[in-house]
Amino acid sequence: MNPWLKIPLNDYEKHMAHPMVGQLELLGNLTKEKLQKYKPESFAIFGICGGNGLEHINNSVTKTVIGIDINQRYLDECKNRYSSKIENLNLFQCDLNIDELPDFKADLVIASLIFEYIDIKTGLEKVYSRIAENGLLIAIIQNNNNVTSVSPTGIESVKEVGSVFKIVDEFEFEKIASEKGFKLVNKTEHFLVNGKSFVCLDLSK
Ligand SMILES: C[S@@+](CC[C@H](N)C(=O)[O-])C[C@H]1O[C@@H](n2cnc3c(N)ncnc32)[C@H](O)[C@@H]1O
């Protein structure tokens, strides 16, 4: 069983929001920044979890939102939180390593901290096929900078995902993305309190 299916959403979010980690807020802020910059009419999140960042959707700009995740319970909670606030929210349970994606095209796709858990080539091919012409992928990957991969927040269940977590080398990722047809248009790095950082790549189709 994929370990992501064993982690309660509450545990994951508590861990990510812990002052020693501080990742939930940064990911939400990056989503806000990209929504404001690219103003997508259709927007998709791969590895949507409980919908972190969806509070920044502006319904007069973004008409369709699509979310993909392996964990149906995360999607249920995401629906609970946002279906009354987002007019056209479509959530799909899907294992990105195995399953076919539903049919859609998005102007903007955000995939944050998901390539650590899936096959990069397969994942990039799947995303590419679902991006509209002239659309973009925002890929956020974690640089550990030699810090251990899971911070000791006291929330034990999140350690489960260590068995499927892999460090993604940003340069190797850029190379594969380019082979799959993406063009790098912007790259930023954001440091966290624990010494880790997020590398944020804007990749056009
Ligand atoms: C680290 S979280 C992503 C962070 C999230 N976007 C945020 O802003 O907090 C990884 C997410 O990817 C999902 N996931 C992991 N492996 C997956 C797979 N093979 N297919 C689809 N989703 C997967 C997990 O259930 C989880 O919701």
Coordinates of C-alpha atoms and ligand atoms in Angstrom, one line a residue:
M1 CA 0.0 0.0 0.0
N2 CA 1.3 3.5 -0.8
P3 CA 2.3 5.1 2.5
W4 CA 0.5 8.3 1.6
L5 CA -2.8 6.4 2.1
K6 CA -1.9 5.8 5.7
I7 CA -1.3 9.4 6.8
P8 CA -4.2 11.4 8.3
L9 CA -4.5 14.8 6.6
N10 CA -4.4 16.5 10.0
D11 CA -1.0 14.9 10.8
Y12 CA 0.4 15.9 7.4
E13 CA -0.8 19.5 7.7
K14 CA 0.3 19.8 11.4
H15 CA 3.8 18.6 10.4
M16 CA 4.0 20.9 7.4
A17 CA 2.8 23.9 9.3
H18 CA 5.1 23.2 12.3
P19 CA 7.5 26.2 13.0
M20 CA 10.4 23.8 12.5
V21 CA 9.1 23.0 9.0
G22 CA 7.2 26.0 7.8
Q23 CA 6.4 24.5 4.4
L24 CA 2.7 24.8 4.2
E25 CA 2.6 28.6 4.3
L26 CA 5.5 28.9 1.8
L27 CA 3.7 26.5 -0.7
G28 CA 0.5 28.4 -0.3
N29 CA 2.2 31.7 -0.9
L30 CA 4.0 30.4 -4.0
T31 CA 0.6 29.2 -5.3
K32 CA -0.8 32.7 -4.7
E33 CA 2.1 34.4 -6.5
K34 CA 1.8 32.1 -9.5
L35 CA -2.0 32.5 -9.7
Q36 CA -1.6 36.3 -9.7
K37 CA 1.3 36.2 -12.2
Y38 CA -0.2 33.9 -14.8
K39 CA -4.0 34.4 -14.2
P40 CA -5.0 31.0 -15.5
E41 CA -8.5 30.4 -16.7
S42 CA -8.0 26.7 -15.9
F43 CA -5.8 25.6 -13.1
A44 CA -4.7 22.1 -11.9
I45 CA -2.8 20.9 -8.9
F46 CA -1.0 17.6 -8.9
G47 CA -0.8 16.2 -5.4
I48 CA -3.4 18.6 -4.2
C49 CA -3.7 17.1 -0.6
G50 CA -6.2 19.2 1.4
G51 CA -6.1 22.0 -1.1
N52 CA -3.4 24.2 0.3
G53 CA -3.3 27.4 -1.8
L54 CA -6.9 27.2 -3.1
E55 CA -7.9 30.0 -0.8
H56 CA -6.2 32.3 -3.4
I57 CA -8.4 31.3 -6.3
N58 CA -10.2 34.3 -7.8
N59 CA -13.4 33.0 -9.4
S60 CA -13.6 35.9 -11.8
V61 CA -10.2 34.9 -13.3
T62 CA -10.0 31.1 -12.8
K63 CA -13.1 29.3 -14.0
T64 CA -12.0 25.7 -13.6
V65 CA -9.9 24.0 -10.9
I66 CA -8.7 20.4 -11.2
G67 CA -7.1 18.5 -8.4
I68 CA -5.3 15.1 -8.5
D69 CA -4.3 13.0 -5.5
I70 CA -3.8 9.4 -4.6
N71 CA -5.6 9.7 -1.3
Q72 CA -9.4 9.9 -1.6
R73 CA -9.8 11.1 2.0
Y74 CA -7.6 14.1 1.2
L75 CA -9.8 14.9 -1.8
D76 CA -13.0 14.5 0.3
E77 CA -11.7 17.1 2.8
C78 CA -10.5 19.4 0.0
K79 CA -14.1 19.2 -1.5
N80 CA -15.5 19.9 2.0
R81 CA -13.3 23.0 2.3
Y82 CA -13.6 24.5 -1.1
S83 CA -16.6 23.3 -3.1
S84 CA -18.7 26.2 -1.9
K85 CA -16.0 28.7 -2.6
I86 CA -14.8 27.5 -6.0
E87 CA -17.4 27.3 -8.7
N88 CA -16.0 24.5 -10.8
L89 CA -13.8 22.3 -8.6
N90 CA -13.1 18.8 -10.1
L91 CA -11.2 16.4 -7.9
F92 CA -9.8 13.0 -9.1
Q93 CA -8.3 10.1 -7.2
C94 CA -5.4 8.9 -9.3
D95 CA -2.0 7.2 -8.7
L96 CA 0.3 9.3 -10.9
N97 CA 2.7 6.3 -11.2
I98 CA 0.0 3.9 -12.6
D99 CA -3.3 5.4 -13.6
E100 CA -4.4 7.2 -16.7
L101 CA -5.3 10.9 -16.0
P102 CA -8.8 12.1 -16.6
D103 CA -9.3 14.2 -19.8
F104 CA -8.6 17.9 -19.2
K105 CA -6.4 20.7 -20.3
A106 CA -5.1 23.4 -17.8
D107 CA -3.4 26.7 -18.5
L108 CA -1.4 26.4 -15.4
V109 CA -0.4 23.2 -13.4
I110 CA 1.3 23.3 -10.0
A111 CA 3.1 20.2 -8.9
S112 CA 4.7 20.9 -5.5
L113 CA 6.6 18.2 -3.6
I114 CA 5.2 15.4 -5.7
F115 CA 8.0 14.5 -8.0
E116 CA 9.8 13.3 -4.8
Y117 CA 7.2 10.5 -4.7
I118 CA 6.6 9.6 -8.3
D119 CA 8.6 8.5 -11.4
I120 CA 9.8 11.8 -12.8
K121 CA 9.7 10.9 -16.5
T122 CA 6.2 9.4 -16.3
G123 CA 5.0 12.3 -14.2
L124 CA 6.4 14.9 -16.6
E125 CA 4.8 13.2 -19.6
K126 CA 1.5 13.1 -17.9
V127 CA 1.6 16.7 -16.9
Y128 CA 2.7 17.7 -20.4
S129 CA -0.3 16.0 -22.0
R130 CA -2.7 18.0 -19.7
I131 CA -1.2 21.4 -20.3
A132 CA -3.0 23.7 -22.8
E133 CA -1.0 25.2 -25.7
N134 CA 1.1 28.1 -24.2
G135 CA 0.4 26.8 -20.7
L136 CA 2.9 26.3 -17.9
L137 CA 4.0 23.8 -15.3
I138 CA 5.2 25.2 -11.9
A139 CA 7.3 22.4 -10.4
I140 CA 8.4 22.8 -6.8
I141 CA 11.1 20.5 -5.6
Q142 CA 12.9 20.2 -2.3
N143 CA 16.6 20.7 -1.8
N144 CA 17.6 19.1 1.4
N145 CA 21.0 20.9 1.6
N146 CA 22.3 17.9 3.6
V147 CA 19.5 18.2 6.3
T148 CA 17.7 15.0 7.2
S149 CA 14.6 14.5 5.0
V150 CA 11.9 14.5 7.7
S151 CA 12.1 17.2 10.5
P152 CA 11.4 15.9 14.0
T153 CA 8.1 17.6 14.7
G154 CA 6.8 14.8 17.0
I155 CA 4.2 13.7 14.4
E156 CA 5.2 10.1 13.8
S157 CA 2.9 9.0 11.0
V158 CA 4.6 11.3 8.4
K159 CA 7.8 9.3 8.7
E160 CA 6.0 6.5 6.7
V161 CA 6.5 8.4 3.5
G162 CA 10.3 8.2 4.0
S163 CA 10.1 4.8 2.3
V164 CA 9.0 6.3 -1.0
F165 CA 10.7 9.7 -0.8
K166 CA 13.6 10.4 -3.0
I167 CA 15.8 13.5 -3.4
V168 CA 15.2 15.1 -6.8
D169 CA 18.3 16.6 -8.2
E170 CA 17.2 20.0 -9.7
F171 CA 19.6 19.9 -12.6
E172 CA 18.7 16.3 -13.5
F173 CA 15.0 17.3 -13.3
E174 CA 15.6 20.3 -15.6
K175 CA 17.3 18.0 -18.1
I176 CA 14.4 15.5 -18.1
A177 CA 11.9 18.3 -18.4
S178 CA 13.7 19.7 -21.4
E179 CA 13.8 16.2 -23.0
K180 CA 10.0 16.0 -22.5
G181 CA 9.5 19.3 -24.3
F182 CA 9.4 21.9 -21.5
K183 CA 11.2 25.2 -21.6
L184 CA 12.5 26.8 -18.4
V185 CA 11.3 30.3 -18.2
N186 CA 11.9 31.2 -14.5
K187 CA 13.7 29.7 -11.5
T188 CA 13.8 30.8 -7.9
E189 CA 15.0 29.2 -4.6
H190 CA 13.3 29.7 -1.3
F191 CA 15.0 28.9 2.0
L192 CA 13.2 27.4 5.0
V193 CA 13.9 27.8 8.7
N194 CA 15.3 24.2 8.9
G195 CA 18.0 24.8 6.2
K196 CA 16.1 23.0 3.4
S197 CA 14.9 25.0 0.4
F198 CA 12.3 24.8 -2.3
V199 CA 13.4 25.2 -5.9
C200 CA 10.5 26.6 -8.0
L201 CA 10.7 26.1 -11.7
D202 CA 8.3 27.7 -14.2
L203 CA 8.3 25.5 -17.3
S204 CA 6.4 26.4 -20.4
K205 CA 5.0 23.9 -22.9
Ligands
LIG1 C1 4.1 16.6 -0.1 S1 2.4 16.5 -0.5 C2 2.2 17.9 -1.7 C3 2.2 19.2 -1.1 C4 0.9 19.9 -1.3 N1 0.7 20.3 -2.7 C5 0.8 21.2 -0.4 O1 0.8 22.3 -0.9 O2 0.8 21.0 0.9 C6 2.4 15.2 -1.6 C7 0.9 14.9 -2.1 O3 1.1 14.0 -3.2 C8 0.2 12.9 -3.1 N2 0.8 11.8 -3.7 C9 1.9 11.1 -3.4 N3 2.1 10.1 -4.2 C10 1.2 10.2 -5.2 C11 0.9 9.4 -6.4 N4 1.7 8.3 -6.7 N5 -0.1 9.8 -7.2 C12 -0.9 10.9 -6.8 N6 -0.7 11.6 -5.7 C13 0.3 11.3 -4.9 C14 0.0 12.7 -1.6 O4 -1.1 12.1 -1.2 C15 0.1 14.2 -1.1 O5 -1.2 14.7 -1.0

